Amino acid sequence: MTSSKSWPCAALPNAELGAKTTMHVGGAAQWLLEPATPEELREAIAAARELGFVPRILGGGANLIVADGVLPGVVITTDRMKRIFRPSQGHGGSETLREDLLPTHALAPTSREEGLELVAWSGVTLLALLRSAQKLGWSGVEALAGVPGQVGGGIAMNAGGKHGEMWDVVERLLVVDEQGNFVELPRAECNPSYRNANLGGLVVASALLKFKLSTAHAVGDSIRDYLAAKNRVQPVTEWSAGCVWKNPDPERSAGRSAGMLVEQCGAKGRVRGDAQVSLKHGNFVVNRGNATAQDVLGLIAEVEDIVAHKSGIALEREVKIWGA
Ligand SMILES: Cc1cc2nc3c(=O)[nH]c(=O)nc-3n(C[C@H](O)[C@H](O)[C@H](O)COP(=O)(O)OP(=O)(O)OC[C@H]3O[C@@H](n4cnc5c(N)ncnc54)[C@H](O)[C@@H]3O)c2cc1C
């Protein structure tokens, strides 16, 4: 890893991004910064802003398509921010938000019946979060079984499905604002909606998550059930960026999901280069191995045209696209 003296954390010039996304397409970032702590994240954002860059934040890259070529500016990955821990005290009405969200309290509660809270830095994978909750026998994130990505990305996207979503457990956030300052956000001051936390330019550094007491056995059973259901209908073993489109308002679409619309309009299985609309699920575009971002983005645009033409419904993208 090459470090640059001008950045407050590990930094790589011309860093390939495609392999850092689940779609495996796209070019390189002019700069990739790799903070390892919330404080380094804050400093990295401030440093990028001082140089006139609006940094892009990369989590697990599981809902992201990066365009081919060089992406100018700064990408900050949260990949190294992997701490998850139990805070040592309750948080009801606590005035010490920032301190509570940082791992300053060495003492964790002793019993699993106490606290029911976890603090997760933004780079903790959703899988690691599920495993921690399952081990403690705490319920709240089972519906995220099989959803790839990280806590920060999961919060930003309000990841989930019909059985539950990320914001079901969010109690409080430590975010970095556009000036590079920490801001503490209680749940009541946030306005998450379907697949969008509406955070504007705020970057999630750390989250306080609240669970319900259950048993490891019950949580494990739910995780297995949700995983099995997901595996049945989604192309989980192929390269993709998850659902490309949000489900339209059921009143406008007569209850049809985005995937159903794509299928009914005859676009399921459609191919462009090595990109294909999944044969398993019409809302997924998969990279069959050698697709370029141009193939993927061209196919997405084609499908949108077909659906608009045949159904009159304009599909809205859920997937984020950088650089196109
Ligand atoms: C096979 C597969 C299945 C999937 N199934 C589901 C599903 O069932 N439900 C679902 O909701 N999603 C699903 N997804 C999509 C994806 O897993 C979720 O959207 C996930 O939350 C993305 O998290 P990430 O860390 O990968 O975010 P990224 O893809 O890295 O980023 C997504 C967006 O969040 C922003 N972001 C990332 N980190 C932060 C941060 N710390 N602060 C502020 N903004 C940030 C990014 O800038 C970007 O705009 C699936 C994806 C795949 C590949």
mmCIF file of C-alpha atoms and ligand atoms in Angstrom:
data_model
loop_
_atom_site.group_PDB
_atom_site.id
_atom_site.type_symbol
_atom_site.label_atom_id
_atom_site.label_comp_id
_atom_site.label_asym_id
_atom_site.label_seq_id
_atom_site.Cartn_x
_atom_site.Cartn_y
_atom_site.Cartn_z
ATOM 1 C CA MET A 1 0.000 0.000 0.000
ATOM 2 C CA THR A 2 1.324 3.439 -0.919
ATOM 3 C CA SER A 3 0.687 6.210 1.559
ATOM 4 C CA SER A 4 0.734 9.855 0.663
ATOM 5 C CA LYS A 5 2.001 12.483 3.056
ATOM 6 C CA SER A 6 -0.742 14.835 1.903
ATOM 7 C CA TRP A 7 -3.544 12.607 3.220
ATOM 8 C CA PRO A 8 -4.361 11.914 6.858
ATOM 9 C CA CYS A 9 -4.762 8.162 6.258
ATOM 10 C CA ALA A 10 -3.625 5.416 3.909
ATOM 11 C CA ALA A 11 -4.141 6.558 0.322
ATOM 12 C CA LEU A 12 -3.760 4.972 -3.098
ATOM 13 C CA PRO A 13 -3.457 6.845 -6.412
ATOM 14 C CA ASN A 14 -5.177 5.349 -9.508
ATOM 15 C CA ALA A 15 -6.865 2.627 -7.489
ATOM 16 C CA GLU A 16 -8.968 0.053 -9.341
ATOM 17 C CA LEU A 17 -12.566 0.190 -8.146
ATOM 18 C CA GLY A 18 -14.280 -2.561 -10.153
ATOM 19 C CA ALA A 19 -13.040 -5.365 -7.909
ATOM 20 C CA LYS A 20 -14.292 -3.442 -4.892
ATOM 21 C CA THR A 21 -17.848 -3.669 -6.189
ATOM 22 C CA THR A 22 -20.054 -6.733 -6.491
ATOM 23 C CA MET A 23 -20.737 -5.931 -10.160
ATOM 24 C CA HIS A 24 -17.002 -6.111 -10.982
ATOM 25 C CA VAL A 25 -17.035 -3.446 -13.679
ATOM 26 C CA GLY A 26 -15.559 0.016 -13.959
ATOM 27 C CA GLY A 27 -12.319 1.908 -13.864
ATOM 28 C CA ALA A 28 -10.054 3.512 -11.293
ATOM 29 C CA ALA A 29 -10.326 6.302 -8.752
ATOM 30 C CA GLN A 30 -7.839 9.143 -9.025
ATOM 31 C CA TRP A 31 -7.401 8.791 -5.235
ATOM 32 C CA LEU A 32 -8.668 6.105 -2.900
ATOM 33 C CA LEU A 33 -8.448 6.987 0.798
ATOM 34 C CA GLU A 34 -8.654 4.241 3.408
ATOM 35 C CA PRO A 35 -9.437 5.602 6.874
ATOM 36 C CA ALA A 36 -9.335 3.010 9.655
ATOM 37 C CA THR A 37 -11.273 4.926 12.344
ATOM 38 C CA PRO A 38 -14.132 7.450 12.523
ATOM 39 C CA GLU A 39 -11.577 10.167 13.305
ATOM 40 C CA GLU A 40 -9.506 9.277 10.220
ATOM 41 C CA LEU A 41 -12.717 9.291 8.167
ATOM 42 C CA ARG A 42 -13.518 12.778 9.443
ATOM 43 C CA GLU A 43 -9.985 13.980 8.653
ATOM 44 C CA ALA A 44 -10.055 12.376 5.187
ATOM 45 C CA ILE A 45 -13.333 14.134 4.334
ATOM 46 C CA ALA A 46 -12.002 17.449 5.623
ATOM 47 C CA ALA A 47 -8.739 17.049 3.680
ATOM 48 C CA ALA A 48 -10.539 16.187 0.440
ATOM 49 C CA ARG A 49 -12.888 19.148 0.860
ATOM 50 C CA GLU A 50 -9.964 21.491 1.541
ATOM 51 C CA LEU A 51 -8.482 20.459 -1.812
ATOM 52 C CA GLY A 52 -11.803 21.187 -3.528
ATOM 53 C CA PHE A 53 -12.968 17.558 -3.930
ATOM 54 C CA VAL A 54 -16.411 16.275 -2.976
ATOM 55 C CA PRO A 55 -15.455 12.789 -1.802
ATOM 56 C CA ARG A 56 -17.484 9.759 -2.824
ATOM 57 C CA ILE A 57 -18.022 7.155 -0.121
ATOM 58 C CA LEU A 58 -17.526 3.489 -0.951
ATOM 59 C CA GLY A 59 -18.904 0.815 1.363
ATOM 60 C CA GLY A 60 -19.132 -2.759 0.149
ATOM 61 C CA GLY A 61 -19.871 -1.620 -3.416
ATOM 62 C CA ALA A 62 -22.955 -3.850 -3.456
ATOM 63 C CA ASN A 63 -25.368 -1.278 -4.857
ATOM 64 C CA LEU A 64 -22.968 0.575 -7.060
ATOM 65 C CA ILE A 65 -21.878 0.662 -10.700
ATOM 66 C CA VAL A 66 -18.637 2.473 -11.480
ATOM 67 C CA ALA A 67 -18.173 3.770 -15.038
ATOM 68 C CA ASP A 68 -15.193 2.733 -17.170
ATOM 69 C CA GLY A 69 -12.100 4.960 -17.229
ATOM 70 C CA VAL A 70 -10.660 7.168 -14.516
ATOM 71 C CA LEU A 71 -12.996 8.645 -11.950
ATOM 72 C CA PRO A 72 -11.575 12.057 -11.115
ATOM 73 C CA GLY A 73 -11.336 13.137 -7.485
ATOM 74 C CA VAL A 74 -11.411 11.258 -4.229
ATOM 75 C CA VAL A 75 -13.126 8.043 -3.197
ATOM 76 C CA ILE A 76 -13.079 7.181 0.497
ATOM 77 C CA THR A 77 -13.578 3.525 1.360
ATOM 78 C CA THR A 78 -14.850 2.488 4.793
ATOM 79 C CA ASP A 79 -13.489 -1.001 4.280
ATOM 80 C CA ARG A 80 -10.962 -0.724 7.123
ATOM 81 C CA MET A 81 -13.453 0.628 9.685
ATOM 82 C CA LYS A 82 -14.491 -2.747 11.035
ATOM 83 C CA ARG A 83 -15.035 -2.316 14.802
ATOM 84 C CA ILE A 84 -18.212 -3.614 16.391
ATOM 85 C CA PHE A 85 -18.689 -3.597 20.150
ATOM 86 C CA ARG A 86 -21.176 -3.320 22.985
ATOM 87 C CA PRO A 87 -21.241 0.060 24.701
ATOM 88 C CA SER A 88 -20.849 -0.172 28.445
ATOM 89 C CA GLN A 89 -23.888 1.838 29.477
ATOM 90 C CA GLY A 90 -27.463 2.527 28.454
ATOM 91 C CA HIS A 91 -28.158 5.420 26.141
ATOM 92 C CA GLY A 92 -31.646 6.544 27.028
ATOM 93 C CA GLY A 93 -31.402 10.323 27.153
ATOM 94 C CA SER A 94 -27.599 10.208 27.350
ATOM 95 C CA GLU A 95 -25.900 13.500 26.574
ATOM 96 C CA THR A 96 -22.606 11.889 25.576
ATOM 97 C CA LEU A 97 -23.475 10.745 22.090
ATOM 98 C CA ARG A 98 -20.140 11.140 20.413
ATOM 99 C CA GLU A 99 -18.208 9.472 23.196
ATOM 100 C CA ASP A 100 -20.712 6.612 23.275
ATOM 101 C CA LEU A 101 -20.355 5.984 19.569
ATOM 102 C CA LEU A 102 -16.601 5.836 19.723
ATOM 103 C CA PRO A 103 -15.039 2.835 21.495
ATOM 104 C CA THR A 104 -13.980 4.776 24.566
ATOM 105 C CA HIS A 105 -15.815 2.526 27.012
ATOM 106 C CA ALA A 106 -13.684 -0.511 27.592
ATOM 107 C CA LEU A 107 -16.171 -2.322 29.800
ATOM 108 C CA ALA A 108 -18.928 -4.188 27.984
ATOM 109 C CA PRO A 109 -22.089 -5.293 29.783
ATOM 110 C CA THR A 110 -21.659 -8.773 31.152
ATOM 111 C CA SER A 111 -25.005 -10.344 30.426
ATOM 112 C CA ARG A 112 -26.746 -10.617 27.086
ATOM 113 C CA GLU A 113 -29.969 -9.432 28.726
ATOM 114 C CA GLU A 114 -28.411 -6.023 29.428
ATOM 115 C CA GLY A 115 -28.108 -3.117 27.070
ATOM 116 C CA LEU A 116 -29.271 -4.766 23.817
ATOM 117 C CA GLU A 117 -27.154 -2.254 21.922
ATOM 118 C CA LEU A 118 -24.245 -2.571 19.538
ATOM 119 C CA VAL A 119 -22.023 0.134 18.163
ATOM 120 C CA ALA A 120 -20.828 -0.590 14.630
ATOM 121 C CA TRP A 121 -18.373 1.478 12.656
ATOM 122 C CA SER A 122 -19.470 2.001 9.078
ATOM 123 C CA GLY A 123 -17.165 -0.620 7.535
ATOM 124 C CA VAL A 124 -18.550 -3.552 9.545
ATOM 125 C CA THR A 125 -20.068 -5.964 7.059
ATOM 126 C CA LEU A 126 -23.782 -6.704 7.313
ATOM 127 C CA LEU A 127 -22.760 -10.367 7.643
ATOM 128 C CA ALA A 128 -20.588 -9.579 10.691
ATOM 129 C CA LEU A 129 -23.448 -7.556 12.174
ATOM 130 C CA LEU A 130 -25.842 -10.479 11.719
ATOM 131 C CA ARG A 131 -23.359 -12.899 13.261
ATOM 132 C CA SER A 132 -22.814 -10.649 16.301
ATOM 133 C CA ALA A 133 -26.560 -10.249 16.857
ATOM 134 C CA GLN A 134 -27.164 -13.971 16.388
ATOM 135 C CA LYS A 135 -24.416 -14.878 18.855
ATOM 136 C CA LEU A 136 -26.036 -12.641 21.466
ATOM 137 C CA GLY A 137 -29.524 -13.941 20.629
ATOM 138 C CA TRP A 138 -30.693 -10.456 19.740
ATOM 139 C CA SER A 139 -33.362 -9.895 17.128
ATOM 140 C CA GLY A 140 -33.619 -6.983 14.671
ATOM 141 C CA VAL A 141 -31.420 -7.549 11.625
ATOM 142 C CA GLU A 142 -32.402 -11.071 10.511
ATOM 143 C CA ALA A 143 -34.182 -9.649 7.450
ATOM 144 C CA LEU A 144 -30.788 -8.466 6.178
ATOM 145 C CA ALA A 145 -29.644 -12.078 5.755
ATOM 146 C CA GLY A 146 -27.913 -12.426 2.402
ATOM 147 C CA VAL A 147 -27.779 -8.669 1.778
ATOM 148 C CA PRO A 148 -24.143 -7.863 0.953
ATOM 149 C CA GLY A 149 -22.484 -4.593 1.948
ATOM 150 C CA GLN A 150 -21.535 -2.722 5.069
ATOM 151 C CA VAL A 151 -23.295 -0.974 7.929
ATOM 152 C CA GLY A 152 -22.646 2.536 6.521
ATOM 153 C CA GLY A 153 -23.923 1.580 3.070
ATOM 154 C CA GLY A 154 -26.828 -0.340 4.596
ATOM 155 C CA ILE A 155 -27.843 2.733 6.576
ATOM 156 C CA ALA A 156 -27.391 5.106 3.624
ATOM 157 C CA MET A 157 -29.506 2.839 1.386
ATOM 158 C CA ASN A 158 -31.888 1.693 4.143
ATOM 159 C CA ALA A 159 -31.202 -1.847 2.961
ATOM 160 C CA GLY A 160 -33.817 -4.497 3.562
ATOM 161 C CA GLY A 161 -36.940 -6.046 2.178
ATOM 162 C CA LYS A 162 -40.499 -6.911 3.045
ATOM 163 C CA HIS A 163 -39.531 -8.495 6.387
ATOM 164 C CA GLY A 164 -37.528 -5.572 7.750
ATOM 165 C CA GLU A 165 -34.897 -2.975 7.018
ATOM 166 C CA MET A 166 -31.723 -1.460 8.420
ATOM 167 C CA TRP A 167 -33.398 1.507 10.044
ATOM 168 C CA ASP A 168 -35.508 -0.811 12.226
ATOM 169 C CA VAL A 169 -32.491 -0.966 14.554
ATOM 170 C CA VAL A 170 -30.843 2.446 14.126
ATOM 171 C CA GLU A 171 -30.953 4.392 17.373
ATOM 172 C CA ARG A 172 -28.358 7.068 16.766
ATOM 173 C CA LEU A 173 -25.648 7.951 14.250
ATOM 174 C CA LEU A 174 -22.305 9.634 14.337
ATOM 175 C CA VAL A 175 -21.964 11.321 10.937
ATOM 176 C CA VAL A 176 -19.458 13.641 9.298
ATOM 177 C CA ASP A 177 -20.934 16.748 7.719
ATOM 178 C CA GLU A 178 -19.778 18.575 4.588
ATOM 179 C CA GLN A 179 -17.433 20.793 6.597
ATOM 180 C CA GLY A 180 -15.676 17.735 8.013
ATOM 181 C CA ASN A 181 -17.226 17.971 11.495
ATOM 182 C CA PHE A 182 -18.749 15.183 13.561
ATOM 183 C CA VAL A 183 -22.492 15.540 14.089
ATOM 184 C CA GLU A 184 -24.572 13.292 16.336
ATOM 185 C CA LEU A 185 -27.955 12.382 14.921
ATOM 186 C CA PRO A 186 -30.624 10.774 17.102
ATOM 187 C CA ARG A 187 -33.091 8.543 15.247
ATOM 188 C CA ALA A 188 -35.887 11.086 15.798
ATOM 189 C CA GLU A 189 -34.020 13.676 13.708
ATOM 190 C CA CYS A 190 -33.679 11.361 10.703
ATOM 191 C CA ASN A 191 -36.137 10.720 7.931
ATOM 192 C CA PRO A 192 -35.350 7.367 6.314
ATOM 193 C CA SER A 193 -37.586 6.113 3.518
ATOM 194 C CA TYR A 194 -37.733 3.182 1.104
ATOM 195 C CA ARG A 195 -34.143 2.365 0.076
ATOM 196 C CA ASN A 196 -32.958 5.846 1.017
ATOM 197 C CA ALA A 197 -31.899 7.272 4.371
ATOM 198 C CA ASN A 198 -32.135 10.822 2.992
ATOM 199 C CA LEU A 199 -28.811 11.735 4.580
ATOM 200 C CA GLY A 200 -27.923 14.362 1.978
ATOM 201 C CA GLY A 201 -24.169 14.921 2.097
ATOM 202 C CA LEU A 202 -23.715 13.355 5.547
ATOM 203 C CA VAL A 203 -21.340 10.406 5.854
ATOM 204 C CA VAL A 204 -22.038 7.694 8.407
ATOM 205 C CA ALA A 205 -19.024 7.052 10.634
ATOM 206 C CA SER A 206 -20.611 4.916 13.323
ATOM 207 C CA ALA A 207 -24.047 3.747 14.440
ATOM 208 C CA LEU A 208 -25.691 2.812 17.688
ATOM 209 C CA LEU A 209 -28.066 -0.070 16.989
ATOM 210 C CA LYS A 210 -30.813 -1.311 19.302
ATOM 211 C CA PHE A 211 -32.080 -4.903 19.351
ATOM 212 C CA LYS A 212 -34.824 -6.979 20.971
ATOM 213 C CA LEU A 213 -34.054 -9.859 23.266
ATOM 214 C CA SER A 214 -34.537 -13.252 21.612
ATOM 215 C CA THR A 215 -32.474 -16.438 21.493
ATOM 216 C CA ALA A 216 -29.568 -17.430 19.277
ATOM 217 C CA HIS A 217 -31.645 -20.382 18.123
ATOM 218 C CA ALA A 218 -34.655 -18.283 17.053
ATOM 219 C CA VAL A 219 -32.493 -15.657 15.361
ATOM 220 C CA GLY A 220 -30.537 -18.390 13.549
ATOM 221 C CA ASP A 221 -33.750 -20.024 12.333
ATOM 222 C CA SER A 222 -35.041 -16.728 10.914
ATOM 223 C CA ILE A 223 -31.720 -16.057 9.191
ATOM 224 C CA ARG A 224 -31.790 -19.496 7.574
ATOM 225 C CA ASP A 225 -35.393 -19.009 6.392
ATOM 226 C CA TYR A 226 -34.723 -15.556 4.917
ATOM 227 C CA LEU A 227 -31.540 -16.788 3.222
ATOM 228 C CA ALA A 228 -33.299 -19.767 1.682
ATOM 229 C CA ALA A 229 -36.114 -17.539 0.373
ATOM 230 C CA LYS A 230 -33.605 -15.065 -1.074
ATOM 231 C CA ASN A 231 -31.530 -17.775 -2.727
ATOM 232 C CA ARG A 232 -34.627 -19.164 -4.404
ATOM 233 C CA VAL A 233 -35.480 -15.957 -6.266
ATOM 234 C CA GLN A 234 -32.292 -13.866 -6.616
ATOM 235 C CA PRO A 235 -29.076 -14.575 -8.569
ATOM 236 C CA VAL A 236 -27.024 -14.386 -5.358
ATOM 237 C CA THR A 237 -24.021 -16.295 -6.705
ATOM 238 C CA GLU A 238 -23.567 -14.085 -9.774
ATOM 239 C CA TRP A 239 -21.889 -10.689 -10.067
ATOM 240 C CA SER A 240 -24.523 -7.963 -9.812
ATOM 241 C CA ALA A 241 -25.283 -4.724 -7.994
ATOM 242 C CA GLY A 242 -28.483 -6.006 -6.412
ATOM 243 C CA CYS A 243 -31.790 -4.517 -7.508
ATOM 244 C CA VAL A 244 -31.285 -1.995 -10.284
ATOM 245 C CA TRP A 245 -34.669 -0.279 -9.865
ATOM 246 C CA LYS A 246 -36.921 0.665 -6.986
ATOM 247 C CA ASN A 247 -40.330 -0.943 -6.975
ATOM 248 C CA PRO A 248 -42.785 1.608 -8.395
ATOM 249 C CA ASP A 249 -45.735 2.911 -6.419
ATOM 250 C CA PRO A 250 -48.159 -0.071 -6.501
ATOM 251 C CA GLU A 251 -51.058 2.208 -7.466
ATOM 252 C CA ARG A 252 -49.238 3.296 -10.616
ATOM 253 C CA SER A 253 -47.958 -0.162 -11.468
ATOM 254 C CA ALA A 254 -51.085 -2.142 -10.505
ATOM 255 C CA GLY A 255 -49.079 -3.900 -7.827
ATOM 256 C CA ARG A 256 -46.315 -5.010 -10.178
ATOM 257 C CA SER A 257 -42.748 -4.908 -8.842
ATOM 258 C CA ALA A 258 -39.930 -3.551 -11.010
ATOM 259 C CA GLY A 259 -38.791 -7.132 -11.712
ATOM 260 C CA MET A 260 -42.289 -8.168 -12.793
ATOM 261 C CA LEU A 261 -42.570 -5.168 -15.124
ATOM 262 C CA VAL A 262 -39.229 -6.002 -16.741
ATOM 263 C CA GLU A 263 -40.372 -9.596 -17.240
ATOM 264 C CA GLN A 264 -43.833 -8.666 -18.553
ATOM 265 C CA CYS A 265 -42.257 -6.220 -21.016
ATOM 266 C CA GLY A 266 -40.107 -9.039 -22.407
ATOM 267 C CA ALA A 267 -36.733 -7.696 -21.237
ATOM 268 C CA LYS A 268 -35.793 -10.556 -18.893
ATOM 269 C CA GLY A 269 -32.715 -12.342 -20.258
ATOM 270 C CA ARG A 270 -31.847 -9.467 -22.594
ATOM 271 C CA VAL A 271 -28.109 -9.257 -23.297
ATOM 272 C CA ARG A 272 -25.664 -6.487 -24.120
ATOM 273 C CA GLY A 273 -22.002 -7.479 -24.388
ATOM 274 C CA ASP A 274 -21.413 -9.698 -21.377
ATOM 275 C CA ALA A 275 -24.153 -8.049 -19.305
ATOM 276 C CA GLN A 276 -27.526 -9.738 -19.012
ATOM 277 C CA VAL A 277 -30.855 -9.087 -17.321
ATOM 278 C CA SER A 278 -30.888 -12.045 -14.938
ATOM 279 C CA LEU A 279 -32.973 -15.015 -16.058
ATOM 280 C CA LYS A 280 -33.781 -15.591 -12.386
ATOM 281 C CA HIS A 281 -34.972 -12.086 -11.449
ATOM 282 C CA GLY A 282 -35.888 -9.232 -13.805
ATOM 283 C CA ASN A 283 -34.615 -6.543 -11.429
ATOM 284 C CA PHE A 284 -31.008 -7.799 -11.515
ATOM 285 C CA VAL A 285 -28.450 -7.150 -14.249
ATOM 286 C CA VAL A 286 -25.591 -9.624 -14.003
ATOM 287 C CA ASN A 287 -22.034 -9.508 -15.270
ATOM 288 C CA ARG A 288 -21.417 -12.885 -16.921
ATOM 289 C CA GLY A 289 -17.658 -12.424 -16.558
ATOM 290 C CA ASN A 290 -16.322 -9.855 -18.985
ATOM 291 C CA ALA A 291 -18.925 -7.105 -19.041
ATOM 292 C CA THR A 292 -17.811 -3.491 -19.128
ATOM 293 C CA ALA A 293 -19.608 -0.699 -17.323
ATOM 294 C CA GLN A 294 -20.695 0.465 -20.773
ATOM 295 C CA ASP A 295 -22.420 -2.909 -21.383
ATOM 296 C CA VAL A 296 -24.173 -2.753 -18.015
ATOM 297 C CA LEU A 297 -25.235 0.885 -18.226
ATOM 298 C CA GLY A 298 -26.315 0.518 -21.857
ATOM 299 C CA LEU A 299 -28.450 -2.499 -20.953
ATOM 300 C CA ILE A 300 -30.042 -0.667 -18.020
ATOM 301 C CA ALA A 301 -30.964 2.252 -20.292
ATOM 302 C CA GLU A 302 -32.383 -0.164 -22.924
ATOM 303 C CA VAL A 303 -34.574 -1.908 -20.351
ATOM 304 C CA GLU A 304 -35.850 1.416 -19.025
ATOM 305 C CA ASP A 305 -36.819 2.442 -22.575
ATOM 306 C CA ILE A 306 -38.608 -0.863 -23.195
ATOM 307 C CA VAL A 307 -40.561 -0.692 -19.921
ATOM 308 C CA ALA A 308 -41.483 2.969 -20.438
ATOM 309 C CA HIS A 309 -42.616 2.264 -23.999
ATOM 310 C CA LYS A 310 -44.646 -0.866 -23.203
ATOM 311 C CA SER A 311 -46.077 -0.027 -19.759
ATOM 312 C CA GLY A 312 -45.886 3.755 -19.556
ATOM 313 C CA ILE A 313 -43.978 3.454 -16.263
ATOM 314 C CA ALA A 314 -40.640 5.222 -15.799
ATOM 315 C CA LEU A 315 -38.477 2.975 -13.630
ATOM 316 C CA GLU A 316 -36.505 4.796 -10.933
ATOM 317 C CA ARG A 317 -32.980 3.561 -10.267
ATOM 318 C CA GLU A 318 -32.085 2.169 -6.863
ATOM 319 C CA VAL A 319 -28.514 1.398 -7.884
ATOM 320 C CA LYS A 320 -25.967 4.223 -7.607
ATOM 321 C CA ILE A 321 -23.862 5.061 -10.636
ATOM 322 C CA TRP A 322 -20.527 6.826 -10.422
ATOM 323 C CA GLY A 323 -18.916 8.628 -13.308
ATOM 324 C CA ALA A 324 -21.306 7.938 -16.182
HETATM 325 C C1 LIG B 1 -26.779 -10.238 -4.620
HETATM 326 C C2 LIG B 1 -27.274 -8.950 -3.983
HETATM 327 C C3 LIG B 1 -28.440 -8.965 -3.238
HETATM 328 C C4 LIG B 1 -28.914 -7.776 -2.665
HETATM 329 N N1 LIG B 1 -30.069 -7.812 -1.939
HETATM 330 C C5 LIG B 1 -30.538 -6.676 -1.378
HETATM 331 C C6 LIG B 1 -31.738 -6.693 -0.607
HETATM 332 O O1 LIG B 1 -32.359 -7.728 -0.407
HETATM 333 N N2 LIG B 1 -32.156 -5.518 -0.063
HETATM 334 C C7 LIG B 1 -31.465 -4.347 -0.249
HETATM 335 O O2 LIG B 1 -31.891 -3.291 0.266
HETATM 336 N N3 LIG B 1 -30.329 -4.318 -0.974
HETATM 337 C C8 LIG B 1 -29.857 -5.439 -1.535
HETATM 338 N N4 LIG B 1 -28.703 -5.396 -2.280
HETATM 339 C C9 LIG B 1 -28.014 -4.106 -2.473
HETATM 340 C C10 LIG B 1 -26.947 -3.819 -1.399
HETATM 341 O O3 LIG B 1 -26.580 -4.993 -0.741
HETATM 342 C C11 LIG B 1 -27.462 -2.806 -0.371
HETATM 343 O O4 LIG B 1 -27.909 -1.603 -0.977
HETATM 344 C C12 LIG B 1 -26.347 -2.438 0.619
HETATM 345 O O5 LIG B 1 -26.899 -1.665 1.638
HETATM 346 C C13 LIG B 1 -25.223 -1.634 -0.027
HETATM 347 O O6 LIG B 1 -24.256 -1.415 0.972
HETATM 348 P P1 LIG B 1 -22.755 -1.097 0.550
HETATM 349 O O7 LIG B 1 -21.962 -0.937 1.791
HETATM 350 O O8 LIG B 1 -22.282 -2.098 -0.417
HETATM 351 O O9 LIG B 1 -22.946 0.318 -0.158
HETATM 352 P P2 LIG B 1 -22.242 0.830 -1.489
HETATM 353 O O10 LIG B 1 -22.769 0.048 -2.650
HETATM 354 O O11 LIG B 1 -20.776 0.885 -1.322
HETATM 355 O O12 LIG B 1 -22.818 2.313 -1.566
HETATM 356 C C14 LIG B 1 -24.185 2.528 -1.840
HETATM 357 C C15 LIG B 1 -24.473 4.019 -1.591
HETATM 358 O O13 LIG B 1 -24.324 4.304 -0.202
HETATM 359 C C16 LIG B 1 -23.356 5.338 -0.017
HETATM 360 N N5 LIG B 1 -22.591 5.035 1.206
HETATM 361 C C17 LIG B 1 -21.827 3.952 1.455
HETATM 362 N N6 LIG B 1 -21.289 4.035 2.685
HETATM 363 C C18 LIG B 1 -21.712 5.198 3.217
HETATM 364 C C19 LIG B 1 -21.495 5.856 4.460
HETATM 365 N N7 LIG B 1 -20.691 5.331 5.411
HETATM 366 N N8 LIG B 1 -22.110 7.056 4.678
HETATM 367 C C20 LIG B 1 -22.911 7.609 3.731
HETATM 368 N N9 LIG B 1 -23.144 7.037 2.523
HETATM 369 C C21 LIG B 1 -22.552 5.843 2.276
HETATM 370 C C22 LIG B 1 -22.476 5.302 -1.248
HETATM 371 O O14 LIG B 1 -21.824 6.545 -1.459
HETATM 372 C C23 LIG B 1 -23.503 4.965 -2.318
HETATM 373 O O15 LIG B 1 -24.211 6.135 -2.688
HETATM 374 C C24 LIG B 1 -28.201 -6.570 -2.850
HETATM 375 C C25 LIG B 1 -27.012 -6.563 -3.588
HETATM 376 C C26 LIG B 1 -26.553 -7.740 -4.160
HETATM 377 C C27 LIG B 1 -25.266 -7.704 -4.946
#
